[in-house]
């Protein structure tokens, strides 16, 4: 699996740690920045990662900001992206299995390195279950293209 990762300044300190762990799990990871801890705007990096994931079919993304909130909100504005803000292994596993999330988001000011590892184990190691969840995910997709939720 190929992963794309991006952060803002408040998620930058966890980026190298996260990249190394994803590689340890046997995956490829492509760094979309930023290249320093200088202040940046998280929507710019959410957009970069979202577009990379959509352009590379089957790939997934990882986004980190201070809380994980702003960067996940921004990524979810891109049609076709299902960015999940997770806080633990359970939410990271469930969002792959039930929501077919294609971007994992978390907050550097919220979770420690041990939790990050357990979320990556769960997110990278879980397939979408399909079945009853497939129609629900399709409704999310219909909505993001301007249809209603019906
Ligand atoms: C940056 O200070 C902070 O607002 C940002 O990283 C994030 O937490 C926003 O949701």
mmCIF file of N, CA and C in Angstrom, residues 54-115:
data_model
loop_
_atom_site.group_PDB
_atom_site.id
_atom_site.type_symbol
_atom_site.label_atom_id
_atom_site.label_comp_id
_atom_site.label_asym_id
_atom_site.label_seq_id
_atom_site.Cartn_x
_atom_site.Cartn_y
_atom_site.Cartn_z
ATOM 1 N N UNK A 54 -6.557 10.800 -4.329
ATOM 2 C CA UNK A 54 -7.534 10.591 -5.410
ATOM 3 C C UNK A 54 -6.849 10.288 -6.737
ATOM 4 N N UNK A 55 -5.678 10.875 -6.945
ATOM 5 C CA UNK A 55 -4.971 10.678 -8.218
ATOM 6 C C UNK A 55 -4.300 9.306 -8.283
ATOM 7 N N UNK A 56 -4.059 8.707 -7.139
ATOM 8 C CA UNK A 56 -3.344 7.423 -7.084
ATOM 9 C C UNK A 56 -4.314 6.385 -6.523
ATOM 10 N N UNK A 57 -5.096 5.809 -7.418
ATOM 11 C CA UNK A 57 -6.180 4.907 -7.012
ATOM 12 C C UNK A 57 -5.677 3.774 -6.096
ATOM 13 N N UNK A 58 -6.375 3.616 -4.981
ATOM 14 C CA UNK A 58 -6.016 2.542 -4.055
ATOM 15 C C UNK A 58 -5.070 2.999 -2.956
ATOM 16 N N UNK A 59 -4.520 4.207 -3.095
ATOM 17 C CA UNK A 59 -3.618 4.697 -2.045
ATOM 18 C C UNK A 59 -4.437 5.304 -0.902
ATOM 19 N N UNK A 60 -3.766 5.528 0.213
ATOM 20 C CA UNK A 60 -4.401 6.160 1.361
ATOM 21 C C UNK A 60 -3.523 7.307 1.865
ATOM 22 N N UNK A 61 -4.095 8.119 2.776
ATOM 23 C CA UNK A 61 -3.354 9.263 3.272
ATOM 24 C C UNK A 61 -3.344 9.347 4.792
ATOM 25 N N UNK A 62 -2.413 10.156 5.288
ATOM 26 C CA UNK A 62 -2.312 10.432 6.728
ATOM 27 C C UNK A 62 -2.120 11.939 6.883
ATOM 28 N N UNK A 63 -2.943 12.561 7.707
ATOM 29 C CA UNK A 63 -2.869 14.012 7.929
ATOM 30 C C UNK A 63 -2.780 14.293 9.427
ATOM 31 N N UNK A 64 -1.870 15.181 9.802
ATOM 32 C CA UNK A 64 -1.678 15.512 11.220
ATOM 33 C C UNK A 64 -1.659 17.032 11.386
ATOM 34 N N UNK A 65 -2.485 17.528 12.290
ATOM 35 C CA UNK A 65 -2.347 18.933 12.721
ATOM 36 C C UNK A 65 -2.333 18.920 14.242
ATOM 37 N N UNK A 66 -2.592 20.049 14.862
ATOM 38 C CA UNK A 66 -2.522 20.089 16.325
ATOM 39 C C UNK A 66 -3.578 19.208 16.966
ATOM 40 N N UNK A 67 -4.801 19.366 16.515
ATOM 41 C CA UNK A 67 -5.915 18.571 17.053
ATOM 42 C C UNK A 67 -6.360 17.453 16.117
ATOM 43 N N UNK A 68 -6.022 17.572 14.848
ATOM 44 C CA UNK A 68 -6.548 16.663 13.824
ATOM 45 C C UNK A 68 -7.881 17.144 13.268
ATOM 46 N N UNK A 69 -8.462 18.141 13.922
ATOM 47 C CA UNK A 69 -9.812 18.566 13.547
ATOM 48 C C UNK A 69 -9.813 19.389 12.258
ATOM 49 N N UNK A 70 -9.038 20.459 12.248
ATOM 50 C CA UNK A 70 -9.068 21.346 11.088
ATOM 51 C C UNK A 70 -8.640 20.637 9.816
ATOM 52 N N UNK A 71 -7.601 19.821 9.924
ATOM 53 C CA UNK A 71 -7.064 19.168 8.729
ATOM 54 C C UNK A 71 -8.040 18.102 8.208
ATOM 55 N N UNK A 72 -8.791 17.467 9.109
ATOM 56 C CA UNK A 72 -9.790 16.486 8.650
ATOM 57 C C UNK A 72 -10.990 17.206 8.039
ATOM 58 N N UNK A 73 -11.401 18.319 8.643
ATOM 59 C CA UNK A 73 -12.508 19.105 8.061
ATOM 60 C C UNK A 73 -12.163 19.526 6.642
ATOM 61 N N UNK A 74 -10.946 20.013 6.464
ATOM 62 C CA UNK A 74 -10.531 20.499 5.140
ATOM 63 C C UNK A 74 -10.481 19.347 4.138
ATOM 64 N N UNK A 75 -9.909 18.235 4.524
ATOM 65 C CA UNK A 75 -9.781 17.090 3.596
ATOM 66 C C UNK A 75 -11.155 16.593 3.168
ATOM 67 N N UNK A 76 -12.108 16.634 4.082
ATOM 68 C CA UNK A 76 -13.445 16.121 3.760
ATOM 69 C C UNK A 76 -14.238 17.030 2.819
ATOM 70 N N UNK A 77 -13.706 18.196 2.517
ATOM 71 C CA UNK A 77 -14.337 19.071 1.515
ATOM 72 C C UNK A 77 -14.048 18.592 0.100
ATOM 73 N N UNK A 78 -13.069 17.706 -0.031
ATOM 74 C CA UNK A 78 -12.692 17.205 -1.358
ATOM 75 C C UNK A 78 -13.544 15.971 -1.665
ATOM 76 N N UNK A 79 -14.334 16.046 -2.717
ATOM 77 C CA UNK A 79 -15.234 14.944 -3.064
ATOM 78 C C UNK A 79 -14.443 13.657 -3.301
ATOM 79 N N UNK A 80 -14.912 12.587 -2.682
ATOM 80 C CA UNK A 80 -14.226 11.299 -2.834
ATOM 81 C C UNK A 80 -13.320 10.982 -1.653
ATOM 82 N N UNK A 81 -13.080 11.998 -0.807
ATOM 83 C CA UNK A 81 -12.249 11.772 0.378
ATOM 84 C C UNK A 81 -13.137 11.470 1.577
ATOM 85 N N UNK A 82 -12.759 10.439 2.309
ATOM 86 C CA UNK A 82 -13.389 10.115 3.590
ATOM 87 C C UNK A 82 -12.263 10.133 4.629
ATOM 88 N N UNK A 83 -12.070 11.304 5.214
ATOM 89 C CA UNK A 83 -10.985 11.505 6.178
ATOM 90 C C UNK A 83 -11.535 11.303 7.590
ATOM 91 N N UNK A 84 -10.904 10.421 8.339
ATOM 92 C CA UNK A 84 -11.403 10.081 9.670
ATOM 93 C C UNK A 84 -10.468 10.606 10.754
ATOM 94 N N UNK A 85 -11.022 11.420 11.626
ATOM 95 C CA UNK A 85 -10.267 11.892 12.786
ATOM 96 C C UNK A 85 -10.337 10.814 13.859
ATOM 97 N N UNK A 86 -9.217 10.218 14.164
ATOM 98 C CA UNK A 86 -9.192 9.085 15.119
ATOM 99 C C UNK A 86 -8.362 9.432 16.353
ATOM 100 N N UNK A 87 -8.707 8.715 17.421
ATOM 101 C CA UNK A 87 -8.027 8.974 18.686
ATOM 102 C C UNK A 87 -7.448 7.717 19.304
ATOM 103 N N UNK A 88 -7.735 6.560 18.713
ATOM 104 C CA UNK A 88 -7.301 5.289 19.305
ATOM 105 C C UNK A 88 -7.408 4.189 18.253
ATOM 106 N N UNK A 89 -6.943 3.011 18.627
ATOM 107 C CA UNK A 89 -6.930 1.890 17.677
ATOM 108 C C UNK A 89 -8.341 1.479 17.281
ATOM 109 N N UNK A 90 -9.292 1.591 18.208
ATOM 110 C CA UNK A 90 -10.656 1.169 17.897
ATOM 111 C C UNK A 90 -11.253 2.035 16.786
ATOM 112 N N UNK A 91 -11.126 3.351 16.918
ATOM 113 C CA UNK A 91 -11.714 4.220 15.888
ATOM 114 C C UNK A 91 -10.969 4.067 14.557
ATOM 115 N N UNK A 92 -9.658 3.855 14.625
ATOM 116 C CA UNK A 92 -8.878 3.701 13.384
ATOM 117 C C UNK A 92 -9.247 2.406 12.665
ATOM 118 N N UNK A 93 -9.511 1.358 13.426
ATOM 119 C CA UNK A 93 -9.916 0.072 12.825
ATOM 120 C C UNK A 93 -11.333 0.171 12.274
ATOM 121 N N UNK A 94 -12.229 0.741 13.071
ATOM 122 C CA UNK A 94 -13.643 0.793 12.684
ATOM 123 C C UNK A 94 -13.858 1.676 11.459
ATOM 124 N N UNK A 95 -13.079 2.731 11.335
ATOM 125 C CA UNK A 95 -13.313 3.614 10.191
ATOM 126 C C UNK A 95 -12.841 2.994 8.884
ATOM 127 N N UNK A 96 -11.867 2.119 8.925
ATOM 128 C CA UNK A 96 -11.502 1.363 7.712
ATOM 129 C C UNK A 96 -12.586 0.315 7.440
ATOM 130 N N UNK A 97 -12.987 -0.424 8.461
ATOM 131 C CA UNK A 97 -13.927 -1.529 8.268
ATOM 132 C C UNK A 97 -15.311 -1.042 7.864
ATOM 133 N N UNK A 98 -15.776 0.042 8.445
ATOM 134 C CA UNK A 98 -17.160 0.476 8.230
ATOM 135 C C UNK A 98 -17.299 1.650 7.268
ATOM 136 N N UNK A 99 -16.348 2.587 7.296
ATOM 137 C CA UNK A 99 -16.488 3.818 6.492
ATOM 138 C C UNK A 99 -15.597 3.825 5.252
ATOM 139 N N UNK A 100 -14.757 2.808 5.117
ATOM 140 C CA UNK A 100 -13.782 2.787 4.018
ATOM 141 C C UNK A 100 -13.004 4.101 3.969
ATOM 142 N N UNK A 101 -12.604 4.576 5.147
ATOM 143 C CA UNK A 101 -11.860 5.840 5.228
ATOM 144 C C UNK A 101 -10.600 5.746 4.377
ATOM 145 N N UNK A 102 -10.314 6.806 3.623
ATOM 146 C CA UNK A 102 -9.092 6.773 2.821
ATOM 147 C C UNK A 102 -8.016 7.737 3.327
ATOM 148 N N UNK A 103 -8.343 8.476 4.382
ATOM 149 C CA UNK A 103 -7.306 9.277 5.056
ATOM 150 C C UNK A 103 -7.492 9.175 6.569
ATOM 151 N N UNK A 104 -6.406 8.859 7.256
ATOM 152 C CA UNK A 104 -6.375 8.843 8.726
ATOM 153 C C UNK A 104 -5.865 10.198 9.205
ATOM 154 N N UNK A 105 -6.604 10.806 10.122
ATOM 155 C CA UNK A 105 -6.190 12.094 10.698
ATOM 156 C C UNK A 105 -6.028 11.953 12.203
ATOM 157 N N UNK A 106 -5.049 12.646 12.749
ATOM 158 C CA UNK A 106 -4.937 12.704 14.207
ATOM 159 C C UNK A 106 -4.209 13.981 14.622
ATOM 160 N N UNK A 107 -4.271 14.241 15.921
ATOM 161 C CA UNK A 107 -3.728 15.484 16.459
ATOM 162 C C UNK A 107 -2.469 15.241 17.273
ATOM 163 N N UNK A 108 -1.410 15.950 16.902
ATOM 164 C CA UNK A 108 -0.146 15.803 17.639
ATOM 165 C C UNK A 108 -0.265 16.244 19.093
ATOM 166 N N UNK A 109 -1.199 17.188 19.340
ATOM 167 C CA UNK A 109 -1.361 17.685 20.716
ATOM 168 C C UNK A 109 -2.313 16.792 21.511
ATOM 169 N N UNK A 110 -2.812 15.736 20.857
ATOM 170 C CA UNK A 110 -3.842 14.893 21.482
ATOM 171 C C UNK A 110 -3.316 13.498 21.815
ATOM 172 N N UNK A 111 -2.570 12.924 20.878
ATOM 173 C CA UNK A 111 -2.147 11.522 21.059
ATOM 174 C C UNK A 111 -0.631 11.418 21.203
ATOM 175 N N UNK A 112 -0.191 10.399 21.937
ATOM 176 C CA UNK A 112 1.236 10.116 22.095
ATOM 177 C C UNK A 112 1.687 9.107 21.054
ATOM 178 N N UNK A 113 2.995 8.818 21.057
ATOM 179 C CA UNK A 113 3.560 7.946 20.019
ATOM 180 C C UNK A 113 3.036 6.519 20.088
ATOM 181 N N UNK A 114 2.775 6.046 21.290
ATOM 182 C CA UNK A 114 2.244 4.679 21.437
ATOM 183 C C UNK A 114 0.866 4.562 20.808
ATOM 184 N N UNK A 115 0.048 5.577 21.013
ATOM 185 C CA UNK A 115 -1.297 5.583 20.415
ATOM 186 C C UNK A 115 -1.186 5.704 18.897
#
